[in-house]
Amino acid sequence: MGCPSSFRMNSVGKKAGPIPLASRIGALNLGGVNSSLRSGCGLGQAPTNSGLAFILGRAPRGRLANQIPAEILNNPQLQAAIQVLPSNYNFEIPKTIWRIQQAQAKKVALQMPEGLLLFACTIVDILERFTEAEVMVMGDVTYGACCVDDFTARALGADFLVHYGHSCLVPMDTSAQDFRVLYVFVDIRIDTTHLLDSIRLTFPPASALALVSTIQFVSTLQAAAQELKAEYRVSVPQCKPLSPGEILGCTSPHLPKEVEAVVYLGDGRFHLESVMIANPSVPAYRYDPYSKVLSREQYDCQRMQANRQEAIAAARSAKSWGLILGTLGRQGSPKILEHLESRLRALGLPFMRLLLSEIFPSKLRLLPEVDVWVQVACPRLSIDWGTAFPKPLLTPYEAAVALRDISWQQPYPMDFYAGSSLGPWTVNHGRDRLLQHPGRLALAKVPERPARPFPAVACEACSCRDEEVAPLAP
């Protein structure tokens, strides 16, 4: 899996360095706290949403209840405090303060990936100065939105959780009055001019391109797609319930045959490999917004599939099965576990359950009587590291193949959180067909404003529920 072709350039073809962080972290006298912020505020004006919204829980409580008061948005002391954070990162501090006030939260937990932890102390200081809440940071590892850890937050006495850096993959029940969850995407602005120039220098006009990214760069991705549509046949694919253009390490769309290349905007390869596995015949490129490098990426899908088929073949002769439920946040799905249990019972196959926050080969070696393991945590554990385990380590999909519930699929499906997935061995199977009943997930159309594209999927706890995710990159 190498990168045979890569380059770094700026708009005139010269070498360019990494994008500056633009952080202005330093000493700042925040002064006194505005009493109106601490005691609650009147209602101000906020921009409207657009696109497709996922509304969780009861019927919408009205736009006015979700608008951020002008007393918060225009507070000079709060604006000065926010300036300490990087200017191209949107932590949505005003909305967070307003939501904490609305919930009358007393103890707030912050959860974020390791790449954002360096900003945690600053955010804690701001939130504690402008609300009445005590704020704490949850330092356990957070790999993705599937790791949102409301269980630990509740156990620590928190009544409000702010989850940074991921979309609302695991919706929370907003009907529970004693606990609230707010998802903050942390939209990151980047140099879109350099991205556009890199694409223009790489692909001839009229090429059919698919653009994908992680949630941090989705608003920039959609703006870039609008710019490129005059020169290219551009698509921003969607794998619902994700936002248009958003992909996960375990969930990516199957691209149409006419797509000639897929361009991933983001650092690292984990998410990109997901769309490469789902579309092995489509050339893949990665644009790193920090190094400003556009590279051609490779993935050995044939070798991966051969490894997985070998594990499935071994599982078919297994006498005893082990079912692992991931306990890292909400990573494990009890619904999938129950489905697997029912299938094994129907076939008369003995099994044991094992709860693990992290799955290591050394841990499973302690249970040699188990012939095959099925992990309900992250499919990529099996795909990426399955050969390192002493016994076959299957995904729920691979278990379905081993149990002959479904035939081997080509290409390999990356639909673990997709609403239109293959079967009940995925988290959101059948979600697209849910009826709009009170207290259940509903699809609602809201007015579209094409001049300002931004992530279209939202829920009551998401960054894009009340206002646009972030200003577009310059």
mmCIF file with all atom_site columns, C-alpha atoms in Angstrom, residues 133-226:
data_model
loop_
_atom_site.group_PDB
_atom_site.id
_atom_site.type_symbol
_atom_site.label_atom_id
_atom_site.label_alt_id
_atom_site.label_comp_id
_atom_site.label_asym_id
_atom_site.label_entity_id
_atom_site.label_seq_id
_atom_site.pdbx_PDB_ins_code
_atom_site.Cartn_x
_atom_site.Cartn_y
_atom_site.Cartn_z
_atom_site.occupancy
_atom_site.B_iso_or_equiv
_atom_site.pdbx_formal_charge
_atom_site.auth_seq_id
_atom_site.auth_comp_id
_atom_site.auth_asym_id
_atom_site.auth_atom_id
_atom_site.pdbx_PDB_model_num
ATOM 1  C CA . ALA A 1 133 ? -21.341 24.153 35.159  1.00 0.00 ? 133 ALA A CA 1
ATOM 2  C CA . GLU A 1 134 ? -18.353 22.177 36.330  1.00 0.00 ? 134 GLU A CA 1
ATOM 3  C CA . VAL A 1 135 ? -16.502 20.864 33.259  1.00 0.00 ? 135 VAL A CA 1
ATOM 4  C CA . MET A 1 136 ? -14.289 17.785 33.031  1.00 0.00 ? 136 MET A CA 1
ATOM 5  C CA . VAL A 1 137 ? -12.357 16.086 30.223  1.00 0.00 ? 137 VAL A CA 1
ATOM 6  C CA . MET A 1 138 ? -12.730 12.380 29.481  1.00 0.00 ? 138 MET A CA 1
ATOM 7  C CA . GLY A 1 139 ? -9.263  11.258 28.447  1.00 0.00 ? 139 GLY A CA 1
ATOM 8  C CA . ASP A 1 140 ? -9.938  7.692  27.280  1.00 0.00 ? 140 ASP A CA 1
ATOM 9  C CA . VAL A 1 141 ? -9.138  6.941  23.658  1.00 0.00 ? 141 VAL A CA 1
ATOM 10 C CA . THR A 1 142 ? -11.800 8.004  21.146  1.00 0.00 ? 142 THR A CA 1
ATOM 11 C CA . TYR A 1 143 ? -11.476 6.454  17.686  1.00 0.00 ? 143 TYR A CA 1
ATOM 12 C CA . GLY A 1 144 ? -14.720 7.736  16.198  1.00 0.00 ? 144 GLY A CA 1
ATOM 13 C CA . ALA A 1 145 ? -18.338 8.664  16.750  1.00 0.00 ? 145 ALA A CA 1
ATOM 14 C CA . CYS A 1 146 ? -19.048 5.038  17.628  1.00 0.00 ? 146 CYS A CA 1
ATOM 15 C CA . CYS A 1 147 ? -17.001 5.644  20.793  1.00 0.00 ? 147 CYS A CA 1
ATOM 16 C CA . VAL A 1 148 ? -19.288 8.322  22.240  1.00 0.00 ? 148 VAL A CA 1
ATOM 17 C CA . ASP A 1 149 ? -19.201 7.403  25.919  1.00 0.00 ? 149 ASP A CA 1
ATOM 18 C CA . ASP A 1 150 ? -22.368 8.585  27.599  1.00 0.00 ? 150 ASP A CA 1
ATOM 19 C CA . PHE A 1 151 ? -22.195 5.570  29.918  1.00 0.00 ? 151 PHE A CA 1
ATOM 20 C CA . THR A 1 152 ? -18.956 6.733  31.537  1.00 0.00 ? 152 THR A CA 1
ATOM 21 C CA . ALA A 1 153 ? -20.120 10.335 31.569  1.00 0.00 ? 153 ALA A CA 1
ATOM 22 C CA . ARG A 1 154 ? -23.258 9.337  33.476  1.00 0.00 ? 154 ARG A CA 1
ATOM 23 C CA . ALA A 1 155 ? -21.220 7.188  35.867  1.00 0.00 ? 155 ALA A CA 1
ATOM 24 C CA . LEU A 1 156 ? -19.054 10.226 36.648  1.00 0.00 ? 156 LEU A CA 1
ATOM 25 C CA . GLY A 1 157 ? -22.133 12.228 37.532  1.00 0.00 ? 157 GLY A CA 1
ATOM 26 C CA . ALA A 1 158 ? -22.284 14.327 34.368  1.00 0.00 ? 158 ALA A CA 1
ATOM 27 C CA . ASP A 1 159 ? -25.643 15.489 33.078  1.00 0.00 ? 159 ASP A CA 1
ATOM 28 C CA . PHE A 1 160 ? -24.318 16.850 29.764  1.00 0.00 ? 160 PHE A CA 1
ATOM 29 C CA . LEU A 1 161 ? -21.794 15.429 27.280  1.00 0.00 ? 161 LEU A CA 1
ATOM 30 C CA . VAL A 1 162 ? -20.096 17.334 24.458  1.00 0.00 ? 162 VAL A CA 1
ATOM 31 C CA . HIS A 1 163 ? -18.590 14.992 21.854  1.00 0.00 ? 163 HIS A CA 1
ATOM 32 C CA . TYR A 1 164 ? -16.107 16.707 19.509  1.00 0.00 ? 164 TYR A CA 1
ATOM 33 C CA . GLY A 1 165 ? -14.834 15.774 16.075  1.00 0.00 ? 165 GLY A CA 1
ATOM 34 C CA . HIS A 1 166 ? -17.462 13.321 14.825  1.00 0.00 ? 166 HIS A CA 1
ATOM 35 C CA . SER A 1 167 ? -20.965 13.346 13.395  1.00 0.00 ? 167 SER A CA 1
ATOM 36 C CA . CYS A 1 168 ? -24.032 12.047 15.209  1.00 0.00 ? 168 CYS A CA 1
ATOM 37 C CA . LEU A 1 169 ? -23.468 8.411  14.347  1.00 0.00 ? 169 LEU A CA 1
ATOM 38 C CA . VAL A 1 170 ? -25.047 7.140  17.551  1.00 0.00 ? 170 VAL A CA 1
ATOM 39 C CA . PRO A 1 171 ? -28.166 9.243  18.241  1.00 0.00 ? 171 PRO A CA 1
ATOM 40 C CA . MET A 1 172 ? -29.105 9.778  21.851  1.00 0.00 ? 172 MET A CA 1
ATOM 41 C CA . ASP A 1 173 ? -32.623 9.657  23.268  1.00 0.00 ? 173 ASP A CA 1
ATOM 42 C CA . THR A 1 174 ? -33.482 13.304 23.786  1.00 0.00 ? 174 THR A CA 1
ATOM 43 C CA . SER A 1 175 ? -36.609 12.309 25.708  1.00 0.00 ? 175 SER A CA 1
ATOM 44 C CA . ALA A 1 176 ? -34.379 11.543 28.688  1.00 0.00 ? 176 ALA A CA 1
ATOM 45 C CA . GLN A 1 177 ? -34.590 14.723 30.717  1.00 0.00 ? 177 GLN A CA 1
ATOM 46 C CA . ASP A 1 178 ? -31.609 14.036 32.970  1.00 0.00 ? 178 ASP A CA 1
ATOM 47 C CA . PHE A 1 179 ? -28.892 13.793 30.295  1.00 0.00 ? 179 PHE A CA 1
ATOM 48 C CA . ARG A 1 180 ? -28.056 15.597 27.064  1.00 0.00 ? 180 ARG A CA 1
ATOM 49 C CA . VAL A 1 181 ? -25.465 15.007 24.334  1.00 0.00 ? 181 VAL A CA 1
ATOM 50 C CA . LEU A 1 182 ? -24.163 17.663 21.951  1.00 0.00 ? 182 LEU A CA 1
ATOM 51 C CA . TYR A 1 183 ? -22.101 16.684 18.896  1.00 0.00 ? 183 TYR A CA 1
ATOM 52 C CA . VAL A 1 184 ? -19.666 19.338 17.665  1.00 0.00 ? 184 VAL A CA 1
ATOM 53 C CA . PHE A 1 185 ? -18.170 18.495 14.263  1.00 0.00 ? 185 PHE A CA 1
ATOM 54 C CA . VAL A 1 186 ? -15.200 20.877 14.616  1.00 0.00 ? 186 VAL A CA 1
ATOM 55 C CA . ASP A 1 187 ? -15.338 22.104 11.047  1.00 0.00 ? 187 ASP A CA 1
ATOM 56 C CA . ILE A 1 188 ? -11.808 22.939 9.842   1.00 0.00 ? 188 ILE A CA 1
ATOM 57 C CA . ARG A 1 189 ? -11.179 25.571 7.191   1.00 0.00 ? 189 ARG A CA 1
ATOM 58 C CA . ILE A 1 190 ? -8.383  24.891 4.713   1.00 0.00 ? 190 ILE A CA 1
ATOM 59 C CA . ASP A 1 191 ? -6.825  26.465 1.631   1.00 0.00 ? 191 ASP A CA 1
ATOM 60 C CA . THR A 1 192 ? -9.378  25.439 -0.987  1.00 0.00 ? 192 THR A CA 1
ATOM 61 C CA . THR A 1 193 ? -7.528  27.301 -3.740  1.00 0.00 ? 193 THR A CA 1
ATOM 62 C CA . HIS A 1 194 ? -4.586  24.941 -3.427  1.00 0.00 ? 194 HIS A CA 1
ATOM 63 C CA . LEU A 1 195 ? -6.886  21.915 -3.405  1.00 0.00 ? 195 LEU A CA 1
ATOM 64 C CA . LEU A 1 196 ? -8.661  23.082 -6.563  1.00 0.00 ? 196 LEU A CA 1
ATOM 65 C CA . ASP A 1 197 ? -5.400  23.836 -8.361  1.00 0.00 ? 197 ASP A CA 1
ATOM 66 C CA . SER A 1 198 ? -4.029  20.406 -7.425  1.00 0.00 ? 198 SER A CA 1
ATOM 67 C CA . ILE A 1 199 ? -7.099  18.710 -8.890  1.00 0.00 ? 199 ILE A CA 1
ATOM 68 C CA . ARG A 1 200 ? -6.930  20.788 -12.071 1.00 0.00 ? 200 ARG A CA 1
ATOM 69 C CA . LEU A 1 201 ? -3.269  19.898 -12.590 1.00 0.00 ? 201 LEU A CA 1
ATOM 70 C CA . THR A 1 202 ? -3.948  16.190 -12.049 1.00 0.00 ? 202 THR A CA 1
ATOM 71 C CA . PHE A 1 203 ? -7.177  15.446 -13.918 1.00 0.00 ? 203 PHE A CA 1
ATOM 72 C CA . PRO A 1 204 ? -8.127  16.512 -17.456 1.00 0.00 ? 204 PRO A CA 1
ATOM 73 C CA . PRO A 1 205 ? -11.302 18.560 -17.894 1.00 0.00 ? 205 PRO A CA 1
ATOM 74 C CA . ALA A 1 206 ? -14.607 16.674 -18.019 1.00 0.00 ? 206 ALA A CA 1
ATOM 75 C CA . SER A 1 207 ? -13.260 13.837 -15.844 1.00 0.00 ? 207 SER A CA 1
ATOM 76 C CA . ALA A 1 208 ? -15.864 12.129 -13.669 1.00 0.00 ? 208 ALA A CA 1
ATOM 77 C CA . LEU A 1 209 ? -14.716 12.669 -10.083 1.00 0.00 ? 209 LEU A CA 1
ATOM 78 C CA . ALA A 1 210 ? -16.218 11.632 -6.750  1.00 0.00 ? 210 ALA A CA 1
ATOM 79 C CA . LEU A 1 211 ? -15.217 13.753 -3.737  1.00 0.00 ? 211 LEU A CA 1
ATOM 80 C CA . VAL A 1 212 ? -15.273 12.335 -0.206  1.00 0.00 ? 212 VAL A CA 1
ATOM 81 C CA . SER A 1 213 ? -13.957 13.363 3.201   1.00 0.00 ? 213 SER A CA 1
ATOM 82 C CA . THR A 1 214 ? -14.432 13.181 6.961   1.00 0.00 ? 214 THR A CA 1
ATOM 83 C CA . ILE A 1 215 ? -16.955 15.371 8.740   1.00 0.00 ? 215 ILE A CA 1
ATOM 84 C CA . GLN A 1 216 ? -14.361 18.053 9.601   1.00 0.00 ? 216 GLN A CA 1
ATOM 85 C CA . PHE A 1 217 ? -13.857 18.931 5.942   1.00 0.00 ? 217 PHE A CA 1
ATOM 86 C CA . VAL A 1 218 ? -17.294 18.184 4.474   1.00 0.00 ? 218 VAL A CA 1
ATOM 87 C CA . SER A 1 219 ? -18.371 21.823 4.182   1.00 0.00 ? 219 SER A CA 1
ATOM 88 C CA . THR A 1 220 ? -15.126 22.664 2.376   1.00 0.00 ? 220 THR A CA 1
ATOM 89 C CA . LEU A 1 221 ? -15.517 19.564 0.196   1.00 0.00 ? 221 LEU A CA 1
ATOM 90 C CA . GLN A 1 222 ? -18.984 20.584 -0.932  1.00 0.00 ? 222 GLN A CA 1
ATOM 91 C CA . ALA A 1 223 ? -17.820 24.119 -1.674  1.00 0.00 ? 223 ALA A CA 1
ATOM 92 C CA . ALA A 1 224 ? -14.955 22.699 -3.764  1.00 0.00 ? 224 ALA A CA 1
ATOM 93 C CA . ALA A 1 225 ? -17.417 20.491 -5.631  1.00 0.00 ? 225 ALA A CA 1
ATOM 94 C CA . GLN A 1 226 ? -19.460 23.547 -6.585  1.00 0.00 ? 226 GLN A CA 1
#
